[in-house]
Amino acid sequence: MKYKTEIVDEYLTEVGVYVRDPNRADILRELRSAIADELDAQAEQLGRPPTADETAAVLDRFGEPSTIAARFAAKPRSFTVGRPLIGPELFPLYLTFLRWSFSITAAVFAVVMIRQIAAGHDAQTVAQRVFGFPGVFLPMVVQLVGTTLAFVVWERLVAPRRKRWTARRFASLPPPRRAIAAAGATFALLAIGWLLLPDAVDRIPGRVVRLTDGWRAFHLPVFALLFAASAYRIALLRWPLLWRYVPAIRFAISVGALGALAVVRLGYPLAVAQATASPRAQFIVMILNAPTVLWWLWLYFAICAFGYGMSLKKTQDSDL
Amino acid sequence: MTNPSIENLRLELRRGSLVLAVLAQLQTEQYGYELRKSLLEKGLDIEESTLYPLLRRLETQGLLTSQWRLEDKREKRFYTTSEDGRKVLERLRAEWKTITASLERIL
């Protein structure tokens, strides 16, 4: 049985996730005050403090977190072509997704550009390749169209069918988060499977490919991190209250990953192929040793560490 | 006609009148919960999820002013209709009377 303050805290944390208003802290402060008034009135009426269920019923009246957040938006925005295709509840999430997606693409292209120039390619040619069509524009257009279509489908098909929200459902994650957690856990498990591949290759009779000590040094920390990444998502599905600790967990995992990748870099090459190795074995070795993969991972975890670090700071700043 | 359509029409009908009710009620300073209760006593039930965003919107439009104060050992946000809000209220009140008189004749 949860105490009312805990449920209220969870509710406000959830609302805070969706509020994209400069006055976010003030909005949450007012909501907290209003909820406390309602609960006090109910306690007075009942002659005792409201139970967890009664508290949840009060929160239900305040509405689903994403809905009330959308109503508080200074100018509720939506993607409209004749009629709203992505409504005000999903629109902030759509924008956030696009922002991250574009930022990562731009950052990857920037890194590739710098590396090519550093490797002695002509700067003007590299710039023309990146900024000329298709260059950086094609992946961005694909992302824009793909993301928009995905959100339109979500708005039309998924959103109307979801069950009515109730604060009691803090016993389970809201559907988008459940999907994100499940997808993340699956991805981490698949990555663990992929990492087992070189071990399998190492055991191929004839042993034309040999894993170096660098690979073994890289193995353990990355396995540990992927396991942590998968385990916490599975734990989230079981204990949704852990969601509030996600920024801290992700920050720790990202910083750990940056450290692990540094170990990987020191261990290069990770695998060597004998001259007699088949083209397929040579290819696997090339993939394992590809520094570009490492750069992508570095970039990804650096962005994650920065993003989650900032969101940790924001949580502390607006701690109510 | 489906139920959601009827619900949308009902909400549309209520939306304008809620602004009028809030502006009128807040000629006397009140905090959110107090306002909701006083409107309820007069027969107008506004859900919390509608009232608080509405108060913020009206304040942003300059029709309400607000201030945080301690009452009963807790911080509360007190709202009152601003000078502009009172002018708007007068105009809306006149409009409301015209519309209701017309509708009475039509319905």
PDB file of N, CA, C and O in Angstrom, chain A residues 58-86:
ATOM      1  N   VAL A  58      -8.561  10.912  -6.697  1.00  0.00           N
ATOM      2  CA  VAL A  58      -8.429  12.376  -6.804  1.00  0.00           C
ATOM      3  C   VAL A  58      -7.534  12.719  -7.996  1.00  0.00           C
ATOM      4  O   VAL A  58      -7.845  13.606  -8.804  1.00  0.00           O
ATOM      5  N   LEU A  59      -6.421  11.996  -8.139  1.00  0.00           N
ATOM      6  CA  LEU A  59      -5.495  12.270  -9.242  1.00  0.00           C
ATOM      7  C   LEU A  59      -6.148  11.984 -10.595  1.00  0.00           C
ATOM      8  O   LEU A  59      -5.883  12.678 -11.566  1.00  0.00           O
ATOM      9  N   ASP A  60      -7.001  10.964 -10.611  1.00  0.00           N
ATOM     10  CA  ASP A  60      -7.716  10.658 -11.858  1.00  0.00           C
ATOM     11  C   ASP A  60      -8.511  11.867 -12.337  1.00  0.00           C
ATOM     12  O   ASP A  60      -8.631  12.112 -13.533  1.00  0.00           O
ATOM     13  N   ARG A  61      -9.057  12.609 -11.377  1.00  0.00           N
ATOM     14  CA  ARG A  61      -9.867  13.778 -11.757  1.00  0.00           C
ATOM     15  C   ARG A  61      -8.984  14.870 -12.371  1.00  0.00           C
ATOM     16  O   ARG A  61      -9.436  15.660 -13.176  1.00  0.00           O
ATOM     17  N   PHE A  62      -7.725  14.923 -11.932  1.00  0.00           N
ATOM     18  CA  PHE A  62      -6.812  15.909 -12.522  1.00  0.00           C
ATOM     19  C   PHE A  62      -6.441  15.513 -13.951  1.00  0.00           C
ATOM     20  O   PHE A  62      -6.049  16.351 -14.737  1.00  0.00           O
ATOM     21  N   GLY A  63      -6.569  14.230 -14.252  1.00  0.00           N
ATOM     22  CA  GLY A  63      -6.391  13.791 -15.639  1.00  0.00           C
ATOM     23  C   GLY A  63      -5.084  13.095 -15.898  1.00  0.00           C
ATOM     24  O   GLY A  63      -4.151  13.148 -15.097  1.00  0.00           O
ATOM     25  N   GLU A  64      -5.038  12.463 -17.047  1.00  0.00           N
ATOM     26  CA  GLU A  64      -3.840  11.764 -17.480  1.00  0.00           C
ATOM     27  C   GLU A  64      -2.687  12.768 -17.595  1.00  0.00           C
ATOM     28  O   GLU A  64      -2.881  13.886 -18.091  1.00  0.00           O
ATOM     29  N   PRO A  65      -1.503  12.398 -17.123  1.00  0.00           N
ATOM     30  CA  PRO A  65      -0.381  13.341 -17.127  1.00  0.00           C
ATOM     31  C   PRO A  65      -0.133  14.020 -18.476  1.00  0.00           C
ATOM     32  O   PRO A  65       0.050  15.236 -18.534  1.00  0.00           O
ATOM     33  N   SER A  66      -0.150  13.238 -19.565  1.00  0.00           N
ATOM     34  CA  SER A  66       0.119  13.853 -20.868  1.00  0.00           C
ATOM     35  C   SER A  66      -0.994  14.821 -21.262  1.00  0.00           C
ATOM     36  O   SER A  66      -0.744  15.845 -21.895  1.00  0.00           O
ATOM     37  N   THR A  67      -2.225  14.513 -20.848  1.00  0.00           N
ATOM     38  CA  THR A  67      -3.362  15.368 -21.203  1.00  0.00           C
ATOM     39  C   THR A  67      -3.284  16.695 -20.467  1.00  0.00           C
ATOM     40  O   THR A  67      -3.411  17.765 -21.072  1.00  0.00           O
ATOM     41  N   ILE A  68      -3.062  16.615 -19.158  1.00  0.00           N
ATOM     42  CA  ILE A  68      -3.044  17.882 -18.400  1.00  0.00           C
ATOM     43  C   ILE A  68      -1.820  18.711 -18.796  1.00  0.00           C
ATOM     44  O   ILE A  68      -1.892  19.941 -18.881  1.00  0.00           O
ATOM     45  N   ALA A  69      -0.720  18.040 -19.117  1.00  0.00           N
ATOM     46  CA  ALA A  69       0.476  18.773 -19.573  1.00  0.00           C
ATOM     47  C   ALA A  69       0.170  19.499 -20.875  1.00  0.00           C
ATOM     48  O   ALA A  69       0.541  20.662 -21.054  1.00  0.00           O
ATOM     49  N   ALA A  70      -0.541  18.816 -21.783  1.00  0.00           N
ATOM     50  CA  ALA A  70      -0.884  19.442 -23.073  1.00  0.00           C
ATOM     51  C   ALA A  70      -1.815  20.634 -22.849  1.00  0.00           C
ATOM     52  O   ALA A  70      -1.706  21.650 -23.522  1.00  0.00           O
ATOM     53  N   ARG A  71      -2.712  20.513 -21.866  1.00  0.00           N
ATOM     54  CA  ARG A  71      -3.649  21.620 -21.598  1.00  0.00           C
ATOM     55  C   ARG A  71      -2.923  22.826 -21.000  1.00  0.00           C
ATOM     56  O   ARG A  71      -3.359  23.952 -21.149  1.00  0.00           O
ATOM     57  N   PHE A  72      -1.832  22.565 -20.292  1.00  0.00           N
ATOM     58  CA  PHE A  72      -1.080  23.661 -19.685  1.00  0.00           C
ATOM     59  C   PHE A  72      -0.178  24.357 -20.708  1.00  0.00           C
ATOM     60  O   PHE A  72       0.347  25.423 -20.418  1.00  0.00           O
ATOM     61  N   ALA A  73       0.046  23.727 -21.850  1.00  0.00           N
ATOM     62  CA  ALA A  73       0.960  24.313 -22.844  1.00  0.00           C
ATOM     63  C   ALA A  73       0.449  25.700 -23.216  1.00  0.00           C
ATOM     64  O   ALA A  73      -0.745  25.896 -23.434  1.00  0.00           O
ATOM     65  N   ALA A  74       1.409  26.661 -23.292  1.00  0.00           N
ATOM     66  CA  ALA A  74       1.025  28.038 -23.588  1.00  0.00           C
ATOM     67  C   ALA A  74       0.241  28.084 -24.901  1.00  0.00           C
ATOM     68  O   ALA A  74      -0.789  28.722 -25.014  1.00  0.00           O
ATOM     69  N   LYS A  75       0.782  27.391 -25.905  1.00  0.00           N
ATOM     70  CA  LYS A  75       0.073  27.289 -27.189  1.00  0.00           C
ATOM     71  C   LYS A  75       0.096  25.819 -27.570  1.00  0.00           C
ATOM     72  O   LYS A  75       1.107  25.343 -28.091  1.00  0.00           O
ATOM     73  N   PRO A  76      -0.985  25.095 -27.277  1.00  0.00           N
ATOM     74  CA  PRO A  76      -0.984  23.680 -27.644  1.00  0.00           C
ATOM     75  C   PRO A  76      -0.705  23.529 -29.143  1.00  0.00           C
ATOM     76  O   PRO A  76      -1.381  24.144 -29.957  1.00  0.00           O
ATOM     77  N   ARG A  77       0.335  22.778 -29.458  1.00  0.00           N
ATOM     78  CA  ARG A  77       0.717  22.656 -30.860  1.00  0.00           C
ATOM     79  C   ARG A  77       0.370  21.277 -31.391  1.00  0.00           C
ATOM     80  O   ARG A  77       0.355  20.305 -30.636  1.00  0.00           O
ATOM     81  N   SER A  78       0.102  21.231 -32.661  1.00  0.00           N
ATOM     82  CA  SER A  78      -0.196  19.938 -33.276  1.00  0.00           C
ATOM     83  C   SER A  78       0.263  19.981 -34.723  1.00  0.00           C
ATOM     84  O   SER A  78       0.565  21.055 -35.261  1.00  0.00           O
ATOM     85  N   PHE A  79       0.353  18.816 -35.353  1.00  0.00           N
ATOM     86  CA  PHE A  79       0.704  18.733 -36.766  1.00  0.00           C
ATOM     87  C   PHE A  79      -0.614  18.591 -37.515  1.00  0.00           C
ATOM     88  O   PHE A  79      -1.304  17.586 -37.384  1.00  0.00           O
ATOM     89  N   THR A  80      -0.957  19.657 -38.235  1.00  0.00           N
ATOM     90  CA  THR A  80      -2.279  19.700 -38.834  1.00  0.00           C
ATOM     91  C   THR A  80      -2.190  19.851 -40.344  1.00  0.00           C
ATOM     92  O   THR A  80      -1.497  20.744 -40.835  1.00  0.00           O
ATOM     93  N   VAL A  81      -2.857  18.966 -41.041  1.00  0.00           N
ATOM     94  CA  VAL A  81      -3.029  19.134 -42.486  1.00  0.00           C
ATOM     95  C   VAL A  81      -4.529  18.978 -42.718  1.00  0.00           C
ATOM     96  O   VAL A  81      -5.029  17.881 -42.850  1.00  0.00           O
ATOM     97  N   GLY A  82      -5.214  20.107 -42.712  1.00  0.00           N
ATOM     98  CA  GLY A  82      -6.679  20.050 -42.788  1.00  0.00           C
ATOM     99  C   GLY A  82      -7.253  19.722 -41.424  1.00  0.00           C
ATOM    100  O   GLY A  82      -7.980  20.490 -40.842  1.00  0.00           O
ATOM    101  N   ARG A  83      -6.876  18.595 -40.879  1.00  0.00           N
ATOM    102  CA  ARG A  83      -7.293  18.230 -39.517  1.00  0.00           C
ATOM    103  C   ARG A  83      -6.042  17.769 -38.770  1.00  0.00           C
ATOM    104  O   ARG A  83      -5.034  17.389 -39.403  1.00  0.00           O
ATOM    105  N   PRO A  84      -6.068  17.788 -37.435  1.00  0.00           N
ATOM    106  CA  PRO A  84      -4.855  17.436 -36.687  1.00  0.00           C
ATOM    107  C   PRO A  84      -4.453  15.975 -36.934  1.00  0.00           C
ATOM    108  O   PRO A  84      -5.255  15.078 -36.697  1.00  0.00           O
ATOM    109  N   LEU A  85      -3.251  15.785 -37.464  1.00  0.00           N
ATOM    110  CA  LEU A  85      -2.765  14.418 -37.707  1.00  0.00           C
ATOM    111  C   LEU A  85      -1.978  13.911 -36.500  1.00  0.00           C
ATOM    112  O   LEU A  85      -1.969  12.729 -36.204  1.00  0.00           O
ATOM    113  N   ILE A  86      -1.256  14.843 -35.840  1.00  0.00           N
ATOM    114  CA  ILE A  86      -0.594  14.492 -34.579  1.00  0.00           C
ATOM    115  C   ILE A  86      -1.098  15.510 -33.555  1.00  0.00           C
ATOM    116  O   ILE A  86      -0.820  16.696 -33.663  1.00  0.00           O
TER     117      ILE A  86
END
